[in-house]
Amino acid sequence: MVIDRRAALVGMVGIFGANLFAPLARAVGYQPNPAINTGTPAVIFTPAQRALVGALSERVLPTTDTPGAIAAGVPEYIEHMLGDWAVNDDRATILDGLTAIDARSMADYKKPALKASAAQQDALLTLAMNGGLPSAIPFFQAFRQLVITGYYTSEIGITQERHYLPVPGDYDGAYLYSKVKRIFSA
């Protein structure tokens, strides 16, 4: 049995609750019609912004013993969500945040955020998380939600980071937690 992205998004609503980024909420509540865009998403980012989204999403969910955000297609997912589900205000939250991060990188490191080191990009994201940039907190919350949702609804997130079991098997009330190797998603 294959889980689709829409079913996974419905599950994510329970995690994020009422604080869900508006395009995600619209996507979850959308009733598909024959005219839905299932092809190439609308182009939202410039090439530089697209690369920055990739770099920053990889800082949020980096490659470790499992693939990171880039391998899971998170930057493409974010552009698809912003292109097909977001209204102008939602897009502006992300685009303005990227602009603010890039401007701060130029001020602090004399180079665009894309060319900043991983530690410098982490510092920029931390600054955004703590409200140290213009419009930073709404940007960081929305960006982080998009990265996490994009990752954990991707095939990599579901099958490699978590272990998907459509039916978890027999119930064993005495199963030792120390034997659990992965978090299961159903």
mmCIF file of C-alpha atoms in Angstrom:
data_model
loop_
_atom_site.group_PDB
_atom_site.id
_atom_site.type_symbol
_atom_site.label_atom_id
_atom_site.label_comp_id
_atom_site.label_asym_id
_atom_site.label_seq_id
_atom_site.Cartn_x
_atom_site.Cartn_y
_atom_site.Cartn_z
ATOM 1 C CA MET A 1 0.000 0.000 0.000
ATOM 2 C CA VAL A 2 1.390 3.408 -0.952
ATOM 3 C CA ILE A 3 0.605 6.508 1.069
ATOM 4 C CA ASP A 4 0.022 9.619 -0.993
ATOM 5 C CA ARG A 5 1.099 13.129 -0.119
ATOM 6 C CA ARG A 6 -2.470 14.313 0.566
ATOM 7 C CA ALA A 7 -3.057 11.575 3.135
ATOM 8 C CA ALA A 8 0.244 12.419 4.800
ATOM 9 C CA LEU A 9 -0.694 16.126 4.870
ATOM 10 C CA VAL A 10 -3.963 15.292 6.593
ATOM 11 C CA GLY A 11 -1.921 13.541 9.280
ATOM 12 C CA MET A 12 0.374 16.557 9.581
ATOM 13 C CA VAL A 13 -2.609 18.785 10.461
ATOM 14 C CA GLY A 14 -2.889 16.895 13.718
ATOM 15 C CA ILE A 15 0.745 17.687 14.480
ATOM 16 C CA PHE A 16 0.673 21.379 13.561
ATOM 17 C CA GLY A 17 -2.894 22.078 14.673
ATOM 18 C CA ALA A 18 -4.234 25.589 14.313
ATOM 19 C CA ASN A 19 -0.785 27.063 13.662
ATOM 20 C CA LEU A 20 -0.617 25.539 10.186
ATOM 21 C CA PHE A 21 0.864 27.680 7.394
ATOM 22 C CA ALA A 22 -2.065 28.801 5.232
ATOM 23 C CA PRO A 23 -1.032 27.107 1.928
ATOM 24 C CA LEU A 24 -0.658 23.805 3.767
ATOM 25 C CA ALA A 25 -4.110 24.221 5.286
ATOM 26 C CA ARG A 26 -5.619 25.001 1.876
ATOM 27 C CA ALA A 27 -3.899 21.967 0.342
ATOM 28 C CA VAL A 28 -5.215 19.669 3.051
ATOM 29 C CA GLY A 29 -8.769 20.979 2.778
ATOM 30 C CA TYR A 30 -8.857 21.138 -1.000
ATOM 31 C CA GLN A 31 -11.343 18.986 -2.841
ATOM 32 C CA PRO A 32 -9.685 18.105 -6.153
ATOM 33 C CA ASN A 33 -11.340 18.968 -9.424
ATOM 34 C CA PRO A 34 -10.277 17.949 -12.935
ATOM 35 C CA ALA A 35 -8.415 21.237 -13.505
ATOM 36 C CA ILE A 36 -5.879 20.824 -10.668
ATOM 37 C CA ASN A 37 -2.286 21.420 -11.700
ATOM 38 C CA THR A 38 -0.524 18.055 -11.577
ATOM 39 C CA GLY A 39 2.231 19.082 -13.950
ATOM 40 C CA THR A 40 5.073 21.496 -13.609
ATOM 41 C CA PRO A 41 4.494 23.907 -10.729
ATOM 42 C CA ALA A 42 4.404 27.634 -11.274
ATOM 43 C CA VAL A 43 7.822 29.271 -11.190
ATOM 44 C CA ILE A 44 8.072 31.372 -8.036
ATOM 45 C CA PHE A 45 11.786 31.620 -7.281
ATOM 46 C CA THR A 46 14.624 33.140 -9.248
ATOM 47 C CA PRO A 47 17.532 30.721 -9.751
ATOM 48 C CA ALA A 48 19.369 32.366 -6.830
ATOM 49 C CA GLN A 49 16.321 32.122 -4.548
ATOM 50 C CA ARG A 50 15.778 28.491 -5.558
ATOM 51 C CA ALA A 51 19.394 27.675 -4.670
ATOM 52 C CA LEU A 52 19.063 29.530 -1.350
ATOM 53 C CA VAL A 53 15.859 27.629 -0.501
ATOM 54 C CA GLY A 54 17.782 24.416 -1.192
ATOM 55 C CA ALA A 55 20.722 25.441 0.977
ATOM 56 C CA LEU A 56 18.550 26.622 3.876
ATOM 57 C CA SER A 57 16.239 23.601 3.730
ATOM 58 C CA GLU A 58 19.318 21.364 3.905
ATOM 59 C CA ARG A 59 20.367 23.248 7.052
ATOM 60 C CA VAL A 60 16.955 22.563 8.622
ATOM 61 C CA LEU A 61 17.041 18.845 7.704
ATOM 62 C CA PRO A 62 20.638 17.989 6.746
ATOM 63 C CA THR A 63 21.950 14.788 5.277
ATOM 64 C CA THR A 64 23.072 12.470 8.062
ATOM 65 C CA ASP A 65 22.765 8.683 8.031
ATOM 66 C CA THR A 66 19.569 9.355 6.051
ATOM 67 C CA PRO A 67 19.140 11.650 3.032
ATOM 68 C CA GLY A 68 18.504 15.325 3.679
ATOM 69 C CA ALA A 69 15.985 17.865 2.431
ATOM 70 C CA ILE A 70 17.529 18.303 -1.017
ATOM 71 C CA ALA A 71 17.553 14.566 -1.738
ATOM 72 C CA ALA A 72 13.900 14.386 -0.630
ATOM 73 C CA GLY A 73 12.902 17.109 -3.116
ATOM 74 C CA VAL A 74 11.963 19.662 -0.450
ATOM 75 C CA PRO A 75 12.983 22.777 -2.450
ATOM 76 C CA GLU A 76 10.761 21.663 -5.336
ATOM 77 C CA TYR A 77 7.957 20.895 -2.881
ATOM 78 C CA ILE A 78 8.224 24.393 -1.378
ATOM 79 C CA GLU A 79 8.081 26.033 -4.796
ATOM 80 C CA HIS A 80 5.128 23.845 -5.761
ATOM 81 C CA MET A 81 3.254 24.773 -2.567
ATOM 82 C CA LEU A 82 3.952 28.476 -3.049
ATOM 83 C CA GLY A 83 3.138 28.347 -6.758
ATOM 84 C CA ASP A 84 -0.056 26.332 -6.612
ATOM 85 C CA TRP A 85 -1.479 26.851 -3.116
ATOM 86 C CA ALA A 86 -0.207 30.115 -1.676
ATOM 87 C CA VAL A 87 -1.803 33.513 -2.022
ATOM 88 C CA ASN A 88 0.381 36.583 -2.521
ATOM 89 C CA ASP A 89 0.698 37.303 1.218
ATOM 90 C CA ASP A 90 1.921 33.749 1.873
ATOM 91 C CA ARG A 91 4.453 33.988 -0.943
ATOM 92 C CA ALA A 92 5.585 37.372 0.344
ATOM 93 C CA THR A 93 6.307 35.862 3.784
ATOM 94 C CA ILE A 94 8.800 33.437 2.246
ATOM 95 C CA LEU A 95 10.209 35.780 -0.407
ATOM 96 C CA ASP A 96 10.678 38.656 2.050
ATOM 97 C CA GLY A 97 12.352 36.308 4.518
ATOM 98 C CA LEU A 98 14.785 35.072 1.880
ATOM 99 C CA THR A 99 15.571 38.686 0.971
ATOM 100 C CA ALA A 100 16.144 39.589 4.634
ATOM 101 C CA ILE A 101 18.444 36.598 5.167
ATOM 102 C CA ASP A 102 20.430 37.448 2.055
ATOM 103 C CA ALA A 103 20.715 41.124 3.057
ATOM 104 C CA ARG A 104 21.900 40.197 6.563
ATOM 105 C CA SER A 105 24.439 37.787 5.092
ATOM 106 C CA MET A 106 25.807 40.570 2.893
ATOM 107 C CA ALA A 107 25.995 42.905 5.900
ATOM 108 C CA ASP A 108 27.595 40.384 8.270
ATOM 109 C CA TYR A 109 29.669 38.154 5.969
ATOM 110 C CA LYS A 110 30.086 40.282 2.811
ATOM 111 C CA LYS A 111 28.680 37.469 0.675
ATOM 112 C CA PRO A 112 25.240 36.188 -0.320
ATOM 113 C CA ALA A 113 23.652 33.677 2.046
ATOM 114 C CA LEU A 114 23.989 30.973 -0.611
ATOM 115 C CA LYS A 115 27.788 31.320 -0.509
ATOM 116 C CA ALA A 116 27.946 31.531 3.292
ATOM 117 C CA SER A 117 29.389 28.584 5.177
ATOM 118 C CA ALA A 118 27.101 26.066 6.834
ATOM 119 C CA ALA A 119 27.846 27.634 10.230
ATOM 120 C CA GLN A 120 27.011 31.102 8.883
ATOM 121 C CA GLN A 121 23.763 29.823 7.341
ATOM 122 C CA ASP A 122 22.903 28.222 10.693
ATOM 123 C CA ALA A 123 23.560 31.568 12.393
ATOM 124 C CA LEU A 124 21.300 33.348 9.891
ATOM 125 C CA LEU A 125 18.488 30.832 10.456
ATOM 126 C CA THR A 126 18.930 31.111 14.215
ATOM 127 C CA LEU A 127 18.705 34.877 13.903
ATOM 128 C CA ALA A 128 15.489 34.487 11.890
ATOM 129 C CA MET A 129 14.091 32.005 14.424
ATOM 130 C CA ASN A 130 14.751 34.437 17.268
ATOM 131 C CA GLY A 131 13.239 37.439 15.464
ATOM 132 C CA GLY A 132 16.511 39.187 14.671
ATOM 133 C CA LEU A 133 15.559 39.976 11.068
ATOM 134 C CA PRO A 134 12.672 41.998 9.607
ATOM 135 C CA SER A 135 9.584 39.746 9.363
ATOM 136 C CA ALA A 136 11.775 36.896 10.533
ATOM 137 C CA ILE A 137 9.500 34.948 12.874
ATOM 138 C CA PRO A 138 6.630 34.480 10.367
ATOM 139 C CA PHE A 139 9.200 33.526 7.704
ATOM 140 C CA PHE A 140 11.010 31.029 9.891
ATOM 141 C CA GLN A 141 7.828 29.363 11.159
ATOM 142 C CA ALA A 142 6.405 29.035 7.636
ATOM 143 C CA PHE A 143 9.708 27.923 6.114
ATOM 144 C CA ARG A 144 10.333 25.320 8.808
ATOM 145 C CA GLN A 145 6.785 23.942 8.416
ATOM 146 C CA LEU A 146 7.226 23.690 4.662
ATOM 147 C CA VAL A 147 10.590 21.925 5.024
ATOM 148 C CA ILE A 148 9.359 19.445 7.626
ATOM 149 C CA THR A 149 6.112 18.715 5.802
ATOM 150 C CA GLY A 150 7.880 18.396 2.452
ATOM 151 C CA TYR A 151 10.440 16.026 3.917
ATOM 152 C CA TYR A 152 8.154 13.767 5.916
ATOM 153 C CA THR A 153 5.593 13.460 3.109
ATOM 154 C CA SER A 154 8.260 12.541 0.565
ATOM 155 C CA GLU A 155 9.109 8.949 -0.278
ATOM 156 C CA ILE A 156 12.494 9.368 1.413
ATOM 157 C CA GLY A 157 10.966 10.794 4.580
ATOM 158 C CA ILE A 158 8.355 8.073 4.834
ATOM 159 C CA THR A 159 10.488 5.076 3.861
ATOM 160 C CA GLN A 160 14.043 5.920 4.933
ATOM 161 C CA GLU A 161 13.754 8.332 7.850
ATOM 162 C CA ARG A 162 10.667 6.663 9.251
ATOM 163 C CA HIS A 163 9.556 3.115 8.668
ATOM 164 C CA TYR A 164 6.182 2.855 6.990
ATOM 165 C CA LEU A 165 4.061 -0.063 8.077
ATOM 166 C CA PRO A 166 0.531 0.046 6.658
ATOM 167 C CA VAL A 167 -0.435 -2.558 9.245
ATOM 168 C CA PRO A 168 2.007 -2.682 12.141
ATOM 169 C CA GLY A 169 1.527 -6.414 12.717
ATOM 170 C CA ASP A 170 0.659 -8.329 15.836
ATOM 171 C CA TYR A 171 0.103 -6.483 19.073
ATOM 172 C CA ASP A 172 2.752 -7.252 21.671
ATOM 173 C CA GLY A 173 2.053 -5.360 24.879
ATOM 174 C CA ALA A 174 5.360 -6.514 26.372
ATOM 175 C CA TYR A 175 7.560 -5.407 23.442
ATOM 176 C CA LEU A 176 10.655 -3.701 24.798
ATOM 177 C CA TYR A 177 11.104 -0.093 23.737
ATOM 178 C CA SER A 178 14.861 -0.683 23.570
ATOM 179 C CA LYS A 179 14.207 -2.940 20.536
ATOM 180 C CA VAL A 180 12.619 -0.079 18.563
ATOM 181 C CA LYS A 181 15.063 1.052 15.898
ATOM 182 C CA ARG A 182 12.920 3.601 14.040
ATOM 183 C CA ILE A 183 9.826 5.658 14.531
ATOM 184 C CA PHE A 184 6.926 4.004 12.753
ATOM 185 C CA SER A 185 4.390 5.907 10.699
ATOM 186 C CA ALA A 186 1.048 4.471 9.744
#
